[in-house]
Coordinates of C-alpha atoms (C1' of nucleotides) in Angstrom, one line a residue:
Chain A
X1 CA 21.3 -2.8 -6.8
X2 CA 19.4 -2.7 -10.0
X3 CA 15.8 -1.9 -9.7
X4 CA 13.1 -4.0 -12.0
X5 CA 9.9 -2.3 -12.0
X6 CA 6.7 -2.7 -13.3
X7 CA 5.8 0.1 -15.7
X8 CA 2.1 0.4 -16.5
X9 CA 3.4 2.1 -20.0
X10 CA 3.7 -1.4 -21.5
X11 CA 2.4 -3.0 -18.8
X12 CA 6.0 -5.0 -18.5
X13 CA 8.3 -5.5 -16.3
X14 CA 11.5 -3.0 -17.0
X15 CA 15.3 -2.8 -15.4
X16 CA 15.1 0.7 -14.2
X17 CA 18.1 3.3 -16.2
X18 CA 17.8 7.1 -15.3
X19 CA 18.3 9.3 -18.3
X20 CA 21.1 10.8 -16.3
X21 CA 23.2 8.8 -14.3
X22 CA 22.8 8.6 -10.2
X23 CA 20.1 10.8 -10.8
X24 CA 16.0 10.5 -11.0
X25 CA 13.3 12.7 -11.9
X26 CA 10.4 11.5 -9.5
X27 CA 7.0 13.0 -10.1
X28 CA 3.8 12.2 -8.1
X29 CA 0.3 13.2 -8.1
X30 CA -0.4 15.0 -4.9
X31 CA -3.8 15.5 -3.3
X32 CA -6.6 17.4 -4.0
X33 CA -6.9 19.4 -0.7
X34 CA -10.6 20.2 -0.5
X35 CA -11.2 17.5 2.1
X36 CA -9.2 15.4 4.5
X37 CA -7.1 12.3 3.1
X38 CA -8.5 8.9 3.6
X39 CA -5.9 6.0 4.6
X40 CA -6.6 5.0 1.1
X41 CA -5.2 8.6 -0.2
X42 CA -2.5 7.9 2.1
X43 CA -1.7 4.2 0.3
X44 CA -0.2 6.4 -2.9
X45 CA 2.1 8.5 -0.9
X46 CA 3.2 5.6 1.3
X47 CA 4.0 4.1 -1.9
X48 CA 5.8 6.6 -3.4
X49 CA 7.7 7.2 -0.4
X50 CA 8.8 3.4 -0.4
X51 CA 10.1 3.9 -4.0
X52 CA 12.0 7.0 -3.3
X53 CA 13.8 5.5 -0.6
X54 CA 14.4 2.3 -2.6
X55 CA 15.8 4.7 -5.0
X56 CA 17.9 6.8 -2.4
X57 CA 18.8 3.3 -1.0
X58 CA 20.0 2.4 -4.3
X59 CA 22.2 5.6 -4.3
X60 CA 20.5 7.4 -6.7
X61 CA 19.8 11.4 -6.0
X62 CA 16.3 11.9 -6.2
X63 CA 14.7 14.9 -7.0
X64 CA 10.8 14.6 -6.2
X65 CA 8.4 17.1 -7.0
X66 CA 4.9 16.4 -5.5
X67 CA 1.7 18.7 -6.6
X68 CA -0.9 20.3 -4.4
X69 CA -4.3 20.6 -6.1
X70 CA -5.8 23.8 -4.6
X71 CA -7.3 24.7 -7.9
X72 CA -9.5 23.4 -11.3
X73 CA -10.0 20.2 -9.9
X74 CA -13.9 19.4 -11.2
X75 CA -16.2 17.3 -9.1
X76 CA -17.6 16.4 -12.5
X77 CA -15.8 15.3 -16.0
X78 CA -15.5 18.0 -19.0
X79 CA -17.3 21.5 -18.4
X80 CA -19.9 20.3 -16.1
X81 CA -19.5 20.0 -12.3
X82 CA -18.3 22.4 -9.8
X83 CA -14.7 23.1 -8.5
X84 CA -14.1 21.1 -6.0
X85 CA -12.5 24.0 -3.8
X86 CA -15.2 26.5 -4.5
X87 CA -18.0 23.6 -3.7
X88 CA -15.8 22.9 -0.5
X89 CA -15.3 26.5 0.3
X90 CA -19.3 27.3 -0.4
X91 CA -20.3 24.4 2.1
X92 CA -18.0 25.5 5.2
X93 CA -18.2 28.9 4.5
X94 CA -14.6 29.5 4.3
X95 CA -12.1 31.3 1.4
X96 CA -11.1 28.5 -0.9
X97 CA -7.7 29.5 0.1
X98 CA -8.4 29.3 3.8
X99 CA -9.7 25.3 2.5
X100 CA -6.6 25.0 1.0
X101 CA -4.2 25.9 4.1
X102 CA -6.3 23.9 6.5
X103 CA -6.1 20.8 4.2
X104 CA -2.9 21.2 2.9
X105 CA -1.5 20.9 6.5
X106 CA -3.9 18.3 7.7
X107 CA -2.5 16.4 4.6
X108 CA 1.8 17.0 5.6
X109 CA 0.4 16.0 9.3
X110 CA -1.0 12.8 8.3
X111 CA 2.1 12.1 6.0
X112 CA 4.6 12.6 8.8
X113 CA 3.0 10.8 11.4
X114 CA 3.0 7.9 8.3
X115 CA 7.1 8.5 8.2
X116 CA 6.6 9.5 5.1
X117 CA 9.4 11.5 3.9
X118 CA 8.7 15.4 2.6
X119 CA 8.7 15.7 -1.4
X120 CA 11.8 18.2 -2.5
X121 CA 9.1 20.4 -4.2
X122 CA 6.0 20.8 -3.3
X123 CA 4.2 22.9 -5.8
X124 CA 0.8 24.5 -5.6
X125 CA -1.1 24.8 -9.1
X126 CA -2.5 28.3 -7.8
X127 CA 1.1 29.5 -8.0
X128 CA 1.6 28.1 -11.4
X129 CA -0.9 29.2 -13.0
X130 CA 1.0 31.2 -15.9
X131 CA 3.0 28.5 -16.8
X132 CA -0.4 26.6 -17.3
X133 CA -1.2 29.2 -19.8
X134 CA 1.9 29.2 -21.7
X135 CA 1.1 25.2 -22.3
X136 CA -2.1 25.2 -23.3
X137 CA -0.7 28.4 -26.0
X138 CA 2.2 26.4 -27.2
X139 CA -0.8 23.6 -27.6
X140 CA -2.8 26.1 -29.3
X141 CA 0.0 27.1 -31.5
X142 CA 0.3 23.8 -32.5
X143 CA -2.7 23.5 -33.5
X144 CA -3.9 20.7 -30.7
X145 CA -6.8 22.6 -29.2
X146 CA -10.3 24.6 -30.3
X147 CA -12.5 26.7 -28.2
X148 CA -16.3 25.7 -27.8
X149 CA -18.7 27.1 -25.8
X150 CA -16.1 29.4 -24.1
X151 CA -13.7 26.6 -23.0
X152 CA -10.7 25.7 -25.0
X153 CA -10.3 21.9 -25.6
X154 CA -7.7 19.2 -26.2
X155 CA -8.6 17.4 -29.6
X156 CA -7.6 14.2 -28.8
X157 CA -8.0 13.2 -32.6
X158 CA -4.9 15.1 -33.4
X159 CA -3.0 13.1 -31.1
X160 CA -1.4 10.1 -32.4
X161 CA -1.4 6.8 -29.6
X162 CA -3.6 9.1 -27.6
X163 CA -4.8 6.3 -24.9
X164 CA -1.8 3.5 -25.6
X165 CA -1.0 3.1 -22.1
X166 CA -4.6 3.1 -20.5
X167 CA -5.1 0.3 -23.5
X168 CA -8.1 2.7 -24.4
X169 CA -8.0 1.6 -28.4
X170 CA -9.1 -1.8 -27.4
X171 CA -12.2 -0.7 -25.1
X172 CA -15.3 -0.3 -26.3
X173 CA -16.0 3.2 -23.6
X174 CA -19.9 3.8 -22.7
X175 CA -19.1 7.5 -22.7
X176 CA -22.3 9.4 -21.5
X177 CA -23.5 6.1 -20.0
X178 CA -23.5 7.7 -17.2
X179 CA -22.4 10.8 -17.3
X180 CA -24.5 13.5 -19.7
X181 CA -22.3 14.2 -23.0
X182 CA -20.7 17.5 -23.1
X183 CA -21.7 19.3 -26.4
X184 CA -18.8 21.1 -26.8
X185 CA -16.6 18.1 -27.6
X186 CA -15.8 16.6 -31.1
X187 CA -14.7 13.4 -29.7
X188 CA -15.5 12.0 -26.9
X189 CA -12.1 12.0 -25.2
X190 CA -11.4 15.4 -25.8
X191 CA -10.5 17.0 -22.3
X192 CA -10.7 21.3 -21.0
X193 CA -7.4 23.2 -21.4
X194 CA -9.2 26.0 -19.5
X195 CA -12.2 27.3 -18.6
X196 CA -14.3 30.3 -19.0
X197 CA -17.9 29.9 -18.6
X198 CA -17.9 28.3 -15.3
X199 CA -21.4 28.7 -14.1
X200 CA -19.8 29.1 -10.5
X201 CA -17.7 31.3 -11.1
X202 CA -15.8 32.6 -7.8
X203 CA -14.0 35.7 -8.2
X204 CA -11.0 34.7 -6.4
X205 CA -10.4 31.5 -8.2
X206 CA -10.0 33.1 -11.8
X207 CA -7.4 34.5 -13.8
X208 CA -6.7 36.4 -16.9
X209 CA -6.0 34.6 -19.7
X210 CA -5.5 34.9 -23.5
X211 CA -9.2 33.0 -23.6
X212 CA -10.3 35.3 -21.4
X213 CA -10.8 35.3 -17.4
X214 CA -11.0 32.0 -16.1
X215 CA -9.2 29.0 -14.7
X216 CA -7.4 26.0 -15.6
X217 CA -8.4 22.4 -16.1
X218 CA -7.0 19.4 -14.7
X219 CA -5.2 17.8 -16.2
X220 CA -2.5 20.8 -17.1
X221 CA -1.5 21.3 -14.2
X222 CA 0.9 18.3 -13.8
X223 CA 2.2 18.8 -17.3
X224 CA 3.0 22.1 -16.7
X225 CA 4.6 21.9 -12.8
X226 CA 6.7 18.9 -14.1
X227 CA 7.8 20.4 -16.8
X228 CA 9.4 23.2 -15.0
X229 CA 10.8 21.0 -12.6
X230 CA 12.0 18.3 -14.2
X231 CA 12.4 19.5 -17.5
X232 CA 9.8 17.9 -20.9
X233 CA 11.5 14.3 -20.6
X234 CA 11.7 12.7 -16.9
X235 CA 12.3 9.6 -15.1
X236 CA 9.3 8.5 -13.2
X237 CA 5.6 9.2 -12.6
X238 CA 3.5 8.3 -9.8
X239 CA 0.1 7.7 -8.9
X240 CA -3.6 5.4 -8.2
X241 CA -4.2 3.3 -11.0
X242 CA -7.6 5.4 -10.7
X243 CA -5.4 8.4 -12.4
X244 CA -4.4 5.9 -15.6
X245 CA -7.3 5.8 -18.3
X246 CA -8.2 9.8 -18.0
X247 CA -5.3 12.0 -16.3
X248 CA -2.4 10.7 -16.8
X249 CA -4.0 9.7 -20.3
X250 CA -4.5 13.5 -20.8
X251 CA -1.4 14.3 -19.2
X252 CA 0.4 12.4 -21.7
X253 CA -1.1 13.7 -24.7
X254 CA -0.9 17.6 -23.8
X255 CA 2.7 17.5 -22.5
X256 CA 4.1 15.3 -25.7
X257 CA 1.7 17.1 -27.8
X258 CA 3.3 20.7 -26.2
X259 CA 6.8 19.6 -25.8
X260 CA 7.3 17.5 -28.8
X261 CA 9.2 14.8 -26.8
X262 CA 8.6 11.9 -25.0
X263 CA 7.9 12.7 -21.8
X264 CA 7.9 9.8 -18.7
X265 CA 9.9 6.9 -19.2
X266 CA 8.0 4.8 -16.1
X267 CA 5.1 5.2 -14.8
X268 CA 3.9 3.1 -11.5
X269 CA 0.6 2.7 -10.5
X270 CA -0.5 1.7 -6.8
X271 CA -3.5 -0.4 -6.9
X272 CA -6.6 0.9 -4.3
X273 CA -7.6 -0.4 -0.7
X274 CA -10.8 -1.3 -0.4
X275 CA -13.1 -1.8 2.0
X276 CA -14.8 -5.2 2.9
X277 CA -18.1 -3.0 1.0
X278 CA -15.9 -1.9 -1.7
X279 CA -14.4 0.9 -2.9
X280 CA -13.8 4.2 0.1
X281 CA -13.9 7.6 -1.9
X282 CA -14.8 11.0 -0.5
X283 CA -18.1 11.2 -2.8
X284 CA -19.3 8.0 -1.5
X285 CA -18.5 9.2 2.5
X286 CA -18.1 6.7 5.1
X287 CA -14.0 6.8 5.1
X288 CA -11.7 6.5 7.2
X289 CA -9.0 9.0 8.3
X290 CA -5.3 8.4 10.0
X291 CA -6.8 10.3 12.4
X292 CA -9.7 8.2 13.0
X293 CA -7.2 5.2 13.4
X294 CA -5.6 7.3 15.9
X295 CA -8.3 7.9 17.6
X296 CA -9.3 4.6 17.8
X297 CA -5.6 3.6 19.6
X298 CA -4.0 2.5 16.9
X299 CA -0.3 3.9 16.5
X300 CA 0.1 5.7 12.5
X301 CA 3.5 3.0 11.9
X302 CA 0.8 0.5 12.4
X303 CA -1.0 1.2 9.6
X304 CA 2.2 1.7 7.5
X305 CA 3.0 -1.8 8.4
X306 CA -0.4 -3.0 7.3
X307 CA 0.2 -1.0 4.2
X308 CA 3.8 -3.0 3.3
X309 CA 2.1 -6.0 4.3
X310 CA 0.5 -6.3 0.8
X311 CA 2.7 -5.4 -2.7
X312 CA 1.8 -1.8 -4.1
X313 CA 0.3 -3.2 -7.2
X314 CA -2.9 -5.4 -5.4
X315 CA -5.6 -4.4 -3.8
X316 CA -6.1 -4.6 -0.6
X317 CA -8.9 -5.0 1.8
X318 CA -9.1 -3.1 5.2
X319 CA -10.1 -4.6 7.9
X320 CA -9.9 -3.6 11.4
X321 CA -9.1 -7.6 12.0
X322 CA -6.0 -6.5 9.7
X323 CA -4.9 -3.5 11.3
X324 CA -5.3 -5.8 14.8
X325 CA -2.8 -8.0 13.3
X326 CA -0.6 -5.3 12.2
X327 CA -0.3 -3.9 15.5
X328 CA 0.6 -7.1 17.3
X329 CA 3.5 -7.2 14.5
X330 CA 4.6 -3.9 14.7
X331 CA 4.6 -4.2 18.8
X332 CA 6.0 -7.6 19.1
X333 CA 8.8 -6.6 16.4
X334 CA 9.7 -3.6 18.5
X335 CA 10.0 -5.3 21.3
X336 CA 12.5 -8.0 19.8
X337 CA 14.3 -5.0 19.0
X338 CA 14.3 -3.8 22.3
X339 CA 15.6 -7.0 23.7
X340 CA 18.4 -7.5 21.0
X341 CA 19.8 -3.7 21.8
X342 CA 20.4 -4.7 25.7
X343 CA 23.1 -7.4 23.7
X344 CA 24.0 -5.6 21.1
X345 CA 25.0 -2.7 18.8
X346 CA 24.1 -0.9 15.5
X347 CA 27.4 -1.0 13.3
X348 CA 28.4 -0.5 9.8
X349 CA 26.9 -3.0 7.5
X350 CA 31.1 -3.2 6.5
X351 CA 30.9 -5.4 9.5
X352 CA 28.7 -8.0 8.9
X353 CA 29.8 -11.7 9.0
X354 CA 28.9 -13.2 5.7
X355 CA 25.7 -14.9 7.0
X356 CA 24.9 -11.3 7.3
X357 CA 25.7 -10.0 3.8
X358 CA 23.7 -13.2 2.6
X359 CA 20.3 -12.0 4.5
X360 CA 21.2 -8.4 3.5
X361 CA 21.7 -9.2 -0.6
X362 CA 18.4 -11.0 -0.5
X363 CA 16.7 -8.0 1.0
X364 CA 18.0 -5.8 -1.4
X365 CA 17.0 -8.3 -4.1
X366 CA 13.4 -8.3 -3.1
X367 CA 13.1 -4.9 -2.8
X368 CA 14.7 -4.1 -6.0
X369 CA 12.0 -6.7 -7.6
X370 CA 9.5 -3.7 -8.2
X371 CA 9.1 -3.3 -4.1
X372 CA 8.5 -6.5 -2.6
X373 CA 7.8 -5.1 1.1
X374 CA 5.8 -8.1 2.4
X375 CA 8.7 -10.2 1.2
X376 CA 10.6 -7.7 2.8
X377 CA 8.9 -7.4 6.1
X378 CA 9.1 -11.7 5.9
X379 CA 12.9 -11.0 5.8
X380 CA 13.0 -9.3 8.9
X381 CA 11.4 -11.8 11.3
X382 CA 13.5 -14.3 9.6
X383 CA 17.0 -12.9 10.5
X384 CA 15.7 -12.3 13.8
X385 CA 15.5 -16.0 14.0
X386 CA 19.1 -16.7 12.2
X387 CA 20.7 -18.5 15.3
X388 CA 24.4 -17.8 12.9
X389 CA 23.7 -13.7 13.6
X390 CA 24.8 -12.0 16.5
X391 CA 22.8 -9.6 18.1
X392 CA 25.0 -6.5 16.7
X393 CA 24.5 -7.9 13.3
X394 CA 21.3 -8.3 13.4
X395 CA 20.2 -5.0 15.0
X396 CA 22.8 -3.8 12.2
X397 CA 20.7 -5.4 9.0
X398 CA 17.1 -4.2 10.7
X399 CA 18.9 -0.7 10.7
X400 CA 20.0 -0.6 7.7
X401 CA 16.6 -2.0 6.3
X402 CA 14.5 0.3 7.9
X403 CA 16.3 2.9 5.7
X404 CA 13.9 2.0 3.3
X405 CA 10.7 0.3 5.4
X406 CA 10.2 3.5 7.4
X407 CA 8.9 2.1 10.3
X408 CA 11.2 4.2 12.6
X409 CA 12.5 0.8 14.2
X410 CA 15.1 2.6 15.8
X411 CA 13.1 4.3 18.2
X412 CA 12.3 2.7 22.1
X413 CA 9.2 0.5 22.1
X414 CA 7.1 3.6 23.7
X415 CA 7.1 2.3 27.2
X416 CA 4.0 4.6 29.1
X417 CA 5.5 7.1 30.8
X418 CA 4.5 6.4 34.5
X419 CA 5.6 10.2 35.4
X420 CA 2.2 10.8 35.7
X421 CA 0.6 8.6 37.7
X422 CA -2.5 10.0 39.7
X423 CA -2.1 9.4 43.3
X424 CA -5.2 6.7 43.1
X425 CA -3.6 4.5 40.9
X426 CA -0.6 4.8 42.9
X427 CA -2.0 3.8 46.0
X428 CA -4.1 0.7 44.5
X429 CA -0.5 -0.3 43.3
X430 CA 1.2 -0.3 46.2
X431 CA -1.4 -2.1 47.7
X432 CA -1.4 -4.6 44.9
X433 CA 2.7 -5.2 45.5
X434 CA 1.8 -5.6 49.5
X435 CA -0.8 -8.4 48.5
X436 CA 1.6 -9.9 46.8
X437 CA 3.9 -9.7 49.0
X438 CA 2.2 -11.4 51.4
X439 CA 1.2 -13.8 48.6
X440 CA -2.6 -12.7 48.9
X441 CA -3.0 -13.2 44.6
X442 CA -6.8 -12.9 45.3
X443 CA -6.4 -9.6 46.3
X444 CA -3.9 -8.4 44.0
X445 CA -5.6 -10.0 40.9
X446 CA -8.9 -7.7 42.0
X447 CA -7.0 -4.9 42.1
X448 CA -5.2 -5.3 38.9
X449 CA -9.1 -6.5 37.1
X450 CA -10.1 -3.4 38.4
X451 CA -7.5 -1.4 37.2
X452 CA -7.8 -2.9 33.8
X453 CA -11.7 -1.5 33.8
X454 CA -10.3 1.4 33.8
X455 CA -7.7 0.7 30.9
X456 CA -4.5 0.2 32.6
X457 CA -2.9 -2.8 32.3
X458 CA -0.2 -4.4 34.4
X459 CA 2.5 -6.1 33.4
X460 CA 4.9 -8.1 36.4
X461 CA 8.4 -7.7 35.3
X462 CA 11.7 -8.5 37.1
X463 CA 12.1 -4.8 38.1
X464 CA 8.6 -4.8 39.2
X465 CA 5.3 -4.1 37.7
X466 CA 5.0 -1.5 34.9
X467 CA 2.0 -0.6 33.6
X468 CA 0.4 0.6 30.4
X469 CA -3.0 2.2 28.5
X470 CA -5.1 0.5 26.8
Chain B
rG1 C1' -21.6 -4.3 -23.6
rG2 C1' -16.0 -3.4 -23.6
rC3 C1' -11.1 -3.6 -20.8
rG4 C1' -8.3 -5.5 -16.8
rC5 C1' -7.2 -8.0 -12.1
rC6 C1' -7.8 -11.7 -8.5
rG7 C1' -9.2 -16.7 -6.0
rU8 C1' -2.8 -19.9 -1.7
rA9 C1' -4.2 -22.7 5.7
rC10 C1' -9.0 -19.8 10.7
rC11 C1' -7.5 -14.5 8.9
rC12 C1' -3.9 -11.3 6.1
rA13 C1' -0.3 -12.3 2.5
rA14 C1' 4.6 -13.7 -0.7
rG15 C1' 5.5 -16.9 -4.6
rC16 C1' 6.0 -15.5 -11.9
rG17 C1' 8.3 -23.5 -14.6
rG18 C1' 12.2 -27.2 -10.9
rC19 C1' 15.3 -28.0 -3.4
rU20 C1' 10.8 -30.0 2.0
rA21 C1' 4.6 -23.9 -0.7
rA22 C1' 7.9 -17.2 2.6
rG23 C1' 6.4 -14.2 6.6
rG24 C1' 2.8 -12.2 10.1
rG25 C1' -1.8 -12.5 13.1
rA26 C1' -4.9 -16.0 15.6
rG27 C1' -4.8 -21.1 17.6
rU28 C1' -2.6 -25.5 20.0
rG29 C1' 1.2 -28.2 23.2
rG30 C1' 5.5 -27.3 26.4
rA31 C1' 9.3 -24.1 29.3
rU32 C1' 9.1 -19.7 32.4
rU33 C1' 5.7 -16.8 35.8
rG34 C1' 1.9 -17.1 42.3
rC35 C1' -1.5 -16.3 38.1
rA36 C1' -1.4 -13.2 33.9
rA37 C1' 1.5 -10.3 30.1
rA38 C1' 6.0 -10.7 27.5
rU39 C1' 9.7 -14.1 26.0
rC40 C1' 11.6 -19.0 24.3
rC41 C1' 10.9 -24.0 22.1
rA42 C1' 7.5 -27.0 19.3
rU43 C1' 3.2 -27.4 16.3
rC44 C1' -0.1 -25.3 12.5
rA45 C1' -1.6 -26.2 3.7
rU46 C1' 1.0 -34.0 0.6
rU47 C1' -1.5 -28.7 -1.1
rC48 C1' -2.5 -23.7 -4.0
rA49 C1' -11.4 -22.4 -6.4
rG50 C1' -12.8 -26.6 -10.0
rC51 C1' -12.0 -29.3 -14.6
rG52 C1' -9.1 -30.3 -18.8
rG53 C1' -4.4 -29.3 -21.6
rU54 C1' 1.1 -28.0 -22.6
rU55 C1' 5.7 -29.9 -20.2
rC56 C1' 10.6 -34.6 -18.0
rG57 C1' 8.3 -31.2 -14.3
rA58 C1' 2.8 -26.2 -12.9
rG59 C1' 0.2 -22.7 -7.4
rU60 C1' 3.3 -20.7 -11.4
rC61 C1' 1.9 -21.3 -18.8
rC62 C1' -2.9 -22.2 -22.1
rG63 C1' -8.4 -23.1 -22.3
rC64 C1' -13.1 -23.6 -20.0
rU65 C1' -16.3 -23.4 -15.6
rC66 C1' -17.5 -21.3 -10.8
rG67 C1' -16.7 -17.2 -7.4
rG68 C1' -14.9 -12.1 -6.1
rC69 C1' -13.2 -7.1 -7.5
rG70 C1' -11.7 -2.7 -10.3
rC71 C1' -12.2 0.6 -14.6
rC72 C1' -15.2 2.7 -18.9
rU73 C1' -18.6 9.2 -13.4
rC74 C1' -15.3 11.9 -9.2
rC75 C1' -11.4 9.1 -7.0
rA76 C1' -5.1 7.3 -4.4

RNA sequence: GGCGCCGUACCCAAGCGGCUAAGGGAGUGGAUUGCAAAUCCAUCAUUCAGCGGUUCGAGUCCGCUCGGCGCCUCCA
C-alpha cells in the first residue's frame, strides 16, 4: 500500500517514503487548553487520527507525539495580548494549572468518545520549558535572534526561504492593518523567542531564563518538543491550514535555523468547518461542543461519520440537516451489520473470495490517495450490496476497514436497554399487546402516540415490540 | 490591495482527460407489516454556475464573467 499525499510544502501531490523504513515520525499540533474544543478543533485530530491509522494500516510503526498548550500561547500576535491561560485562569478564578487539568481532560474525553486513538506522547510545554530555552540559545548563538524591549526575537531576515511554504514571498501582507505594529520588530515577520516584560505577568507562569524571568513564545514550543522526540529531521507534521502562514511558518524557520537541517518532510493541512455564518472560533463564541451534540441526542461516531463524509482538505459546512443525515447513515449502516452477523462471521481477510480482494484493493487504493474517506465510506455501502459476497466476507472487509474508519462498527447497534422499564410504561405496554391482540389498532395506536409524547418509540418486531428513546 | 480555494441532483458529497457522472440523506412507486418502524426491490443529474478556447475526446486543462468562502488578527 503506498500512500500519495498531499504535502502543503510544495503544495503537490507526493508518494509517501519514511526516512527510516516501517517507521514514521508523526507530529501534530495539539490544543490550546484554556477553553473547551469545538467540533471544529476536533476535525484536526479526527484527521490526524485517520492518517495514523492509514499509516498503521499500511504497516508502518508510528510514533506520534501530540502537544498540549498549557503555556505562552498569546491571545494577541507579537508582544501584545495576554496569555491565553492566565486571561482564562483570571476570568474563572482558577490556577492556570487547575485550567489546564480541567481542559486537558475535557479535551482526551471528547477525543475518545470521537474513537480517536491516544497520541504515543503527549507532551506538555510547561514540562519542557528548558529545552525551549536551550533552542532559542543555540538560535541566539547562531546569531538568529536580538532582544528589544525585553523580549528576544526571531529575525526572520536572516532566514533564507523564510515563508516558502505559506507562499508568503508572493503576498503583498497588510501587516498592522489590523493589528497595531509591534515596535520592537525589524521586520515585520519577526516572531517572540521569549518573553520578559509581559504586562500580566503571573508569578506562577514564569521561569528563569538566561533573558531573565519570563516565559516562552509560541511558536518554540513545537520545535523544541519535536525535536526531542523525534529527533531535528522527521516524517510528518500535522495541523489546520489556520497554523500554515504564521506557526508552522515560524516553526520552520527557528527549528532549521537551530538544528541546521531540514526538518519535516510532509506536512498536511486539514481544511476548517464552517458554519452556514462562517467561520466558529472561540474568540468569536457561539460554538459548538461534542458535548453539545451529545446533549442534543446525537451519538459522538455520528459526527465522526459526518466528519469522513467530506475529504480532510475542503471545507466543510455544518449543518444540523448534515449531522441528521449522518445519523440516519451511521444507524442504518449498523443495523445492516447487525443483520449480516445473524448469517455470518468475521474471518481473516486470507479468506476472502477474489470478489472480495477486488472491493478490498480498491479500498485501500482510495485511502492511500491522500485519505479519500467519503470514497471510502461510498465503498462500504457498496459491498454491502455485492450480491457475489457472502455475508462472512462481507462482515470480514467492513472489519477490516473499520481498522482505519474508526467508527467502532464492530460493536451491537445499541439496542435500549429495557432493564429499566418504569412500571407505567410497562403497564401501557401490556395493554397495548392486549389491544392488539384483540385487534383493537385504535387503541393500541393511542397508546403507542401517547407513548411517543413522551419519547419512546415502539417498534413491532417478530419477537414482539421493543422500544426505544427518542 | 495581495495570496489561495470552491461552485456537481432537493440537501451533503466523490470525481483530477476517455467505459452508462461514486456513495449517503431526503423523496417517489412496489413488496412486507393490522397500521407504523425496520428491511428488500425499483426509481431519482443526456448533465457538472455561465461563456469561450485547447483536444480525437473535458465536470476534469486554459481564459473570462457571475456567485460563495478562507487567509494576510486569535484560530483546528
Amino acid at each position: 500500500m503506498k500512500l500519495k499525499l498531499l504535502n502543503s510544502d510544495g503544495r503537490k501531490t507526493e508518494e509517501f517514503k519514511p526516512l527510516k523504513d516501517g517507521e514514521v515520525g508523526l507530529y501534530c499540533c495539539g490544543p490550546t487548553v484554556y477553553n473547551y474544543a469545538h467540533i471544529g478543533n476536533m476535525r484536526a485530530y479526527t484527521f490526524e487520527d485517520i492518517l495514523k491509522r492509514t499509516l498503521e494500516y499500511a504497516g508502518y510503526t508510528v510514533n506520534h507525539v501530540m502537544n498540549v498548550t498549557d503555556v505562552g500561547h498569546l491571545t494577541g500576535d507579537g508582544d501584545e495580548g495576554e496569555d491565553k491561560m492566565i486571561k482564562a485562569a483570571r476570568e474563572k478564578g482558577m490556577t492556570v494549572w487547575d485550567i489546564a487539568e480541567h481542559f486537558t481532560e475535557a479535551f482526551f474525553r471528547d477525543s475518545e468518545r470521537l474513537n480517536i486513538e491516544r497520541p504515543n506522547r503527549i507532551c506538555k510545554a510547561t514540562e519542557h520549558i528548558q529545552d525551549m530555552i536551550d533552542m532559542v540559545k543555540t538560535l541566539e548563538d547562531k546569531g538568529y535572534t536580538y532582544v528589544a524591549g525585553g523580549n528576544v526575537y526571531f529575525d526572520t531576515s536572516r532566514f533564507p526561504g523564510y515563508g516558502k511554504m505559506a507562499n508568503l514571498e508572493n503576498q503583498d501582507l497588510q501587516h498592522g492593518a489590523r493589528v497595531a505594529v509591534d515596535g520592537n520588530k525589524r521586520n515585520g515577520t519577526d516572531f517572540v523567542l521569549w518573553f520578559t516584560n509581559s504586562k500580566f505577568g503571573d508569578q506562577a507562569m514564569t521561569w528563569p531564563s538566561p533573558w531573565g524571568e519570563g516565559y516562552p513564545g509560541w511558536h518554540i514550543e513545537c520545535s523544541a518538543m519535536s525535536t526531542r522526540y523525534l529527533g531535528p529531521h522527521f516524517d510528518i507534521h500535522c495541523g489546520g491550514v489556520d497554523h500554515i502562514p504564521i506557526h508552522h511558518t515560524n516553526e520552520i524557520a527557528q527549528s532549521e535555523a537551530a538544528n541546521g537541517c531540514k526538518w519535516v518532510n510532509y506536512w498536511l493541512h486539514n481544511e476548517f468547518i464552517l458554519m452556514k455564518s462562517g467561520k466558529m472560533s472561540k474568540s468569536k463564541g457561539g460554538f459548538i461542543t461534542l458535548q453539545d451534540l451529545i446533549d442534543k441526542g446525537y451519538n459522538a461516531l455520528d459526527y465522526r461519520y459526518f466528519l469522513l463524509g467530506g475529504h480532510y482538505r475542503s471545507q466543510l459546512v455544518f449543518s444540523w440537516e448534515s449531522l441528521d443525515a449522518s445519523r440516519s447513515a451511521r444507524e442504518s449502516l449498523m443495523r445492516k451489520i447487525a443483520a449480516l452477523k445473524e448469517e455470518g462471521r468475521v474471518q481473516s481477510v486470507d479468506t476472502l473470495t477474489e470478489e472480495g480482494q477486488k472491493v478490498l484493493s480498491a479500498f485501500r487504493e482510495h485511502m492511500a490517495a491522500d485519505l479519500n474517506t467519503p470514497r471510502a465510506l461510498a465503498d462500504i455501502w457498496s459491498l454491502l450490496k455485492n450480491k457475489n459476497l457472502s455475508a462472512s466476507d462481507k462482515l470480514t472487509l467492513i472489519m477490516d476497514m473499520d481498522r482505519i474508519l474508526g467508527l467502532s462498527l464492530d460493536e451491537e447497534a445499541p439496542e435500549e436497554e429495557p432493564a429499566a422499564l418504569d412500571a407505567e410504561i410497562e403497564a401501557l405496554l401490556a395493554e397495548r399487546q392486549e389491544a392488539r391482540k384483540n385487534k383493537d389498532f385504535a387503541r393500541s395506536d393511542e397508546i403507542r402516540d401517547q407513548l411517543l409524547e413522551q419519547g419512546i418509540q415502539i417498534i413491532d418486531s417478530p419477537d414482539g415490540p421493543k422500544w426505544k428513546k427518542n
